PDB file of C-alpha atoms in Angstrom:
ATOM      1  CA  UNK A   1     -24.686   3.785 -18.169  1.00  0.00           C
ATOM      2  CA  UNK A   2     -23.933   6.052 -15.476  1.00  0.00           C
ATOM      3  CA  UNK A   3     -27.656   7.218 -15.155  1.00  0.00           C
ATOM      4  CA  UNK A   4     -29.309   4.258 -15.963  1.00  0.00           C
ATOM      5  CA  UNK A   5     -27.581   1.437 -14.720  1.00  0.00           C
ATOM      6  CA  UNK A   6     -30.081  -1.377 -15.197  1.00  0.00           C
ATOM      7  CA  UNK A   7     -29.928  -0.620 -19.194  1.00  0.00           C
ATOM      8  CA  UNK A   8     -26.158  -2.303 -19.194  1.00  0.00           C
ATOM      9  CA  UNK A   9     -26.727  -2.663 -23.249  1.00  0.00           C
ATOM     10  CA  UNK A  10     -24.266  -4.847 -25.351  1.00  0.00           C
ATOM     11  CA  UNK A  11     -22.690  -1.281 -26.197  1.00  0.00           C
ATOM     12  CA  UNK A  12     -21.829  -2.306 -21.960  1.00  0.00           C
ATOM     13  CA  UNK A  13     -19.446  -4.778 -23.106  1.00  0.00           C
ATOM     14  CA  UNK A  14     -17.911  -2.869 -25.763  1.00  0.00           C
ATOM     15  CA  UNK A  15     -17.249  -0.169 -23.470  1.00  0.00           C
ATOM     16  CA  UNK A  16     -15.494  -2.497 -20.368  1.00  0.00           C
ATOM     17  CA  UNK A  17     -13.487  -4.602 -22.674  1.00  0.00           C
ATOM     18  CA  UNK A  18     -10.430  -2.304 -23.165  1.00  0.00           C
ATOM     19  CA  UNK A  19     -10.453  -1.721 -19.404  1.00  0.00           C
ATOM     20  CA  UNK A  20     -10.696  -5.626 -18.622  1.00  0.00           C
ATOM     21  CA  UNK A  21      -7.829  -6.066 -21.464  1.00  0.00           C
ATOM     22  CA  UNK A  22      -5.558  -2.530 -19.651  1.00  0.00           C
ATOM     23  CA  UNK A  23      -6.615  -3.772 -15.701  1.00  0.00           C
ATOM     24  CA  UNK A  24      -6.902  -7.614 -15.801  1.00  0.00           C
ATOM     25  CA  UNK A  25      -5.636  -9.012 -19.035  1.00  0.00           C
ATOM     26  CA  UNK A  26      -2.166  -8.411 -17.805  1.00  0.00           C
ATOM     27  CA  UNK A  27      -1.365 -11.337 -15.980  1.00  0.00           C
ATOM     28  CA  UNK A  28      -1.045  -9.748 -12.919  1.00  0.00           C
ATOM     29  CA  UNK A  29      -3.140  -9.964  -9.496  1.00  0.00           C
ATOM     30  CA  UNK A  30      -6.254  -8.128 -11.050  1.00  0.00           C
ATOM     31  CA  UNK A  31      -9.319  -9.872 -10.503  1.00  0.00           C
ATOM     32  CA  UNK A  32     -12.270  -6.715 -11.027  1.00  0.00           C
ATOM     33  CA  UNK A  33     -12.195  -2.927 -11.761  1.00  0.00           C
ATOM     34  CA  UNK A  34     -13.642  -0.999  -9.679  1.00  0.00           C
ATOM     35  CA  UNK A  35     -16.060   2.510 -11.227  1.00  0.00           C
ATOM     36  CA  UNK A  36     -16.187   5.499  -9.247  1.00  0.00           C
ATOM     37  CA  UNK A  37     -16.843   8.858  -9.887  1.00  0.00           C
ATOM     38  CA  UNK A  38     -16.531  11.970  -7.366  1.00  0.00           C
ATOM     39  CA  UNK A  39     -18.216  11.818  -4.112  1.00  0.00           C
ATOM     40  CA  UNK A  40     -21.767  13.295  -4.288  1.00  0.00           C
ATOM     41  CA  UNK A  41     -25.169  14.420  -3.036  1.00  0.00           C
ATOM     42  CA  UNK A  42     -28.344  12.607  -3.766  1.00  0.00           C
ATOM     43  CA  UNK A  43     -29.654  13.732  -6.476  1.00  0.00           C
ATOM     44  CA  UNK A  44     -32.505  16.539  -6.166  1.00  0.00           C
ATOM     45  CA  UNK A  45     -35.998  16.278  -8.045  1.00  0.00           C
ATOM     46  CA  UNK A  46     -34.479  17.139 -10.665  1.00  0.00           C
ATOM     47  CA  UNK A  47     -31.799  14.625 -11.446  1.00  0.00           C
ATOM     48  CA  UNK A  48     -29.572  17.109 -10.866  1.00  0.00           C
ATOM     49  CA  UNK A  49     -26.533  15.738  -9.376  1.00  0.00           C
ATOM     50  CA  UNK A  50     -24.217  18.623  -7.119  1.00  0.00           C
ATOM     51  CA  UNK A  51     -20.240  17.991  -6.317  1.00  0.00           C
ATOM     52  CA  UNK A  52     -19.815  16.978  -2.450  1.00  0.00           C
ATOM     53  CA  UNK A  53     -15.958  17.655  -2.483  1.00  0.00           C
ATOM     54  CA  UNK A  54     -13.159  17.351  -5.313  1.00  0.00           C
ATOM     55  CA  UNK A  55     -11.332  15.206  -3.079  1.00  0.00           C
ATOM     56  CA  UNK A  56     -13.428  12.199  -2.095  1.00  0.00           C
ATOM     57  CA  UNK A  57     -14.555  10.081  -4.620  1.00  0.00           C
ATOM     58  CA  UNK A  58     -17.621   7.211  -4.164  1.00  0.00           C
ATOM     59  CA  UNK A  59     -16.760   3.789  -5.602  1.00  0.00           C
ATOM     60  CA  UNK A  60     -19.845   2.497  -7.297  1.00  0.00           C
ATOM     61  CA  UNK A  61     -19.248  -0.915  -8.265  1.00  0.00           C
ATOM     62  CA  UNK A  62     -17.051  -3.324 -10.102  1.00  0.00           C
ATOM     63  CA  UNK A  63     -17.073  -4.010 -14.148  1.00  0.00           C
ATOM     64  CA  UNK A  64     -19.150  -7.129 -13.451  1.00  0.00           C
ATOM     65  CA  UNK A  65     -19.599  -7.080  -9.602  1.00  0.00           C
ATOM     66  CA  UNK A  66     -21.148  -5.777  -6.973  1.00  0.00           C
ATOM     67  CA  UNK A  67     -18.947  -3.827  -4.110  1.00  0.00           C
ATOM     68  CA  UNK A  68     -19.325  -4.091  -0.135  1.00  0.00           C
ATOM     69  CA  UNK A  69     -17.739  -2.618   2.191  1.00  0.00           C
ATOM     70  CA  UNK A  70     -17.457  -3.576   6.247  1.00  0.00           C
ATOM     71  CA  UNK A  71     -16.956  -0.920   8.508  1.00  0.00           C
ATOM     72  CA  UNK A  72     -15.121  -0.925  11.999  1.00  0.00           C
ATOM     73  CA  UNK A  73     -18.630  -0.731  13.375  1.00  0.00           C
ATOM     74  CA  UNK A  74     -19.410  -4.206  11.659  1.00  0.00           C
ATOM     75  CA  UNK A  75     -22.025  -3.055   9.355  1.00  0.00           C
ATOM     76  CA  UNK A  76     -22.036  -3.211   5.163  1.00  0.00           C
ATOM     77  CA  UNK A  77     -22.165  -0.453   3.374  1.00  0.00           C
ATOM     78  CA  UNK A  78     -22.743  -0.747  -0.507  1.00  0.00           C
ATOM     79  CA  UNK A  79     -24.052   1.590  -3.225  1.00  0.00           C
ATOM     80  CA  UNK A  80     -27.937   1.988  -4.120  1.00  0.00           C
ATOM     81  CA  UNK A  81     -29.686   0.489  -6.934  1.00  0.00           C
ATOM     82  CA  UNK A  82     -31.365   2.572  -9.742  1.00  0.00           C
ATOM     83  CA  UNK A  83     -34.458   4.367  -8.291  1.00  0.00           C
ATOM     84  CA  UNK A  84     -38.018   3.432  -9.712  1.00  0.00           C
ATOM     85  CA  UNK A  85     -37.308   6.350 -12.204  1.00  0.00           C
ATOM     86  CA  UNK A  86     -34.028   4.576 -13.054  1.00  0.00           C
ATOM     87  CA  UNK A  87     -31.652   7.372 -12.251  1.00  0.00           C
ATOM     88  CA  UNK A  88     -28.614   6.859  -9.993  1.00  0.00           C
ATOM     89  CA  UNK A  89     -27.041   4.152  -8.417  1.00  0.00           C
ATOM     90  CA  UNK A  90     -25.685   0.656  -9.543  1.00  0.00           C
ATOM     91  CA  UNK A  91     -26.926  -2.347 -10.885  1.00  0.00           C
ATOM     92  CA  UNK A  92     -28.477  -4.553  -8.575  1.00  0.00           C
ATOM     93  CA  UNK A  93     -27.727  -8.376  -8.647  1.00  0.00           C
ATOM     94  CA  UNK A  94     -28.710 -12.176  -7.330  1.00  0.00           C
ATOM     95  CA  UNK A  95     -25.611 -12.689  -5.524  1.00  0.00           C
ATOM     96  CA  UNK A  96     -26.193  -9.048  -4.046  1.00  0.00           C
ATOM     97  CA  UNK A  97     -29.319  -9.507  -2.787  1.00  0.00           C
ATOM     98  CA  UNK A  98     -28.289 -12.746  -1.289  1.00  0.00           C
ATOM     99  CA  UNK A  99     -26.027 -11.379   0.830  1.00  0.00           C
ATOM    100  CA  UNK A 100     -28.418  -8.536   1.859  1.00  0.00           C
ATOM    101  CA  UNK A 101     -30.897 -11.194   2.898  1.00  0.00           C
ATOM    102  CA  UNK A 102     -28.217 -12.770   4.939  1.00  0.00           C
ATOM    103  CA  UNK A 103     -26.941  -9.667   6.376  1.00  0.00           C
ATOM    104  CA  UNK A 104     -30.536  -9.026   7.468  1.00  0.00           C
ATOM    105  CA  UNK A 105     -31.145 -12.683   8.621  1.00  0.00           C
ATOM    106  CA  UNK A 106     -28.013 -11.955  11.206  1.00  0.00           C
ATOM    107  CA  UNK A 107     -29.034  -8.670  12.025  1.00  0.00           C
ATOM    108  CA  UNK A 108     -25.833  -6.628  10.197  1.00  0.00           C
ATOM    109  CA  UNK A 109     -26.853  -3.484   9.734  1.00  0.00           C
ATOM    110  CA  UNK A 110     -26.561  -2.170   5.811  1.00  0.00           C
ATOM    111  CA  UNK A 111     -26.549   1.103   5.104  1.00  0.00           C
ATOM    112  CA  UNK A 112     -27.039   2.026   1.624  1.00  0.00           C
ATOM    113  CA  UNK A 113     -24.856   5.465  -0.374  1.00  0.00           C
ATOM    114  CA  UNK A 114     -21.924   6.509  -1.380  1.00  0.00           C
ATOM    115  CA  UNK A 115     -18.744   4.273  -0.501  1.00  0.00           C
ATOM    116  CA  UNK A 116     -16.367   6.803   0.583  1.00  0.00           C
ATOM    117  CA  UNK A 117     -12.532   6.217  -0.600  1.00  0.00           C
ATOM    118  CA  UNK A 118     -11.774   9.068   2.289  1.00  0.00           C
ATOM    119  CA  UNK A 119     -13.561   6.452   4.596  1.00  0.00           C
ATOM    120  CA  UNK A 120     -10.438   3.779   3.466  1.00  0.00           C
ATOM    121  CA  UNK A 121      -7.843   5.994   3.669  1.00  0.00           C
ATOM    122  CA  UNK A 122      -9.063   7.144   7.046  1.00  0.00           C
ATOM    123  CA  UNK A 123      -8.858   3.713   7.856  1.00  0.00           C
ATOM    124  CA  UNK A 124     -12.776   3.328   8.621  1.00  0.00           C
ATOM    125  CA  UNK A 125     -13.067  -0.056   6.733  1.00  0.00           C
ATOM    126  CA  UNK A 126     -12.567  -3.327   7.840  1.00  0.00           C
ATOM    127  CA  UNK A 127     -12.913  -5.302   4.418  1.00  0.00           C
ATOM    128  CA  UNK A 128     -14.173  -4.858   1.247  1.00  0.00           C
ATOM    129  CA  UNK A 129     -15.442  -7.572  -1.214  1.00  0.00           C
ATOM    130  CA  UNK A 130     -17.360  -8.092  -4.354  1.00  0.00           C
ATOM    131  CA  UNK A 131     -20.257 -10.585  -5.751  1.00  0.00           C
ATOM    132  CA  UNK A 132     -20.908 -11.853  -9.175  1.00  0.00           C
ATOM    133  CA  UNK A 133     -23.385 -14.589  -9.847  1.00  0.00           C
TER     134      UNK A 133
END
């Protein structure tokens, strides 16, 4: 999954269920996990994929969601899709590209990487939310 993201298989489901059953089957207030993995370059020509820091780690997207993120600087950030050679990034979505049609309609900017966890902590974000169709 992690390098081809549009080839979500029904293996996929197999894989998320015991983390929907440890995260949100609990009764509690979890509504989506969130994937990440450490922070990162792009990857080179050759799908080679180099360590940015051990400390700051990208948040990709949700089990079944798409992740945003608003900045104090009022645009939306949110991870890349898959590449034409399907390599990196997320799964894209309807309700995702909805909102990045809307986004462009008002004139938000988007800018499109990694979504820094440092960036939170440093207090950088404004909100954060998540689409699903």
């Amino acid at each position: 999954y992690d390098n081809l993201p549009s080839a979500k298989l029904s293996s996929w489901c197999r894989i998320r269920r015991p983390l929907e059953k440890l995260y949100k089957g609990q009764g509690g207030d979890v509504a989506e996990v969130l994937l990440a993995r450490k922070m990162e370059t792009e990857i080179n020509e050759n799908y080679s994929i180099e360590t940015k820091s051990d400390r700051d780690w990208a948040l990709l997207e949700g089990l079944t969601s798409n992740l945003f993120i608003v900045y104090r600087d009022g645009s939306i950030h949110t991870s890349c899709v898959e590449n034409e050679n399907g390599h990196g990034g997320v799964l894209g979505g309807y309700s995702r590209q909805l909102i990045l049609e809307a986004a462009k309609r008002e004139n938000i900017p988007i800018v499109f990487g990694p979504l820094s966890l440092q960036d939170g902590k440093d207090g950088l974000w404004v909100e954060a939310f998540v689409s699903s169709s």
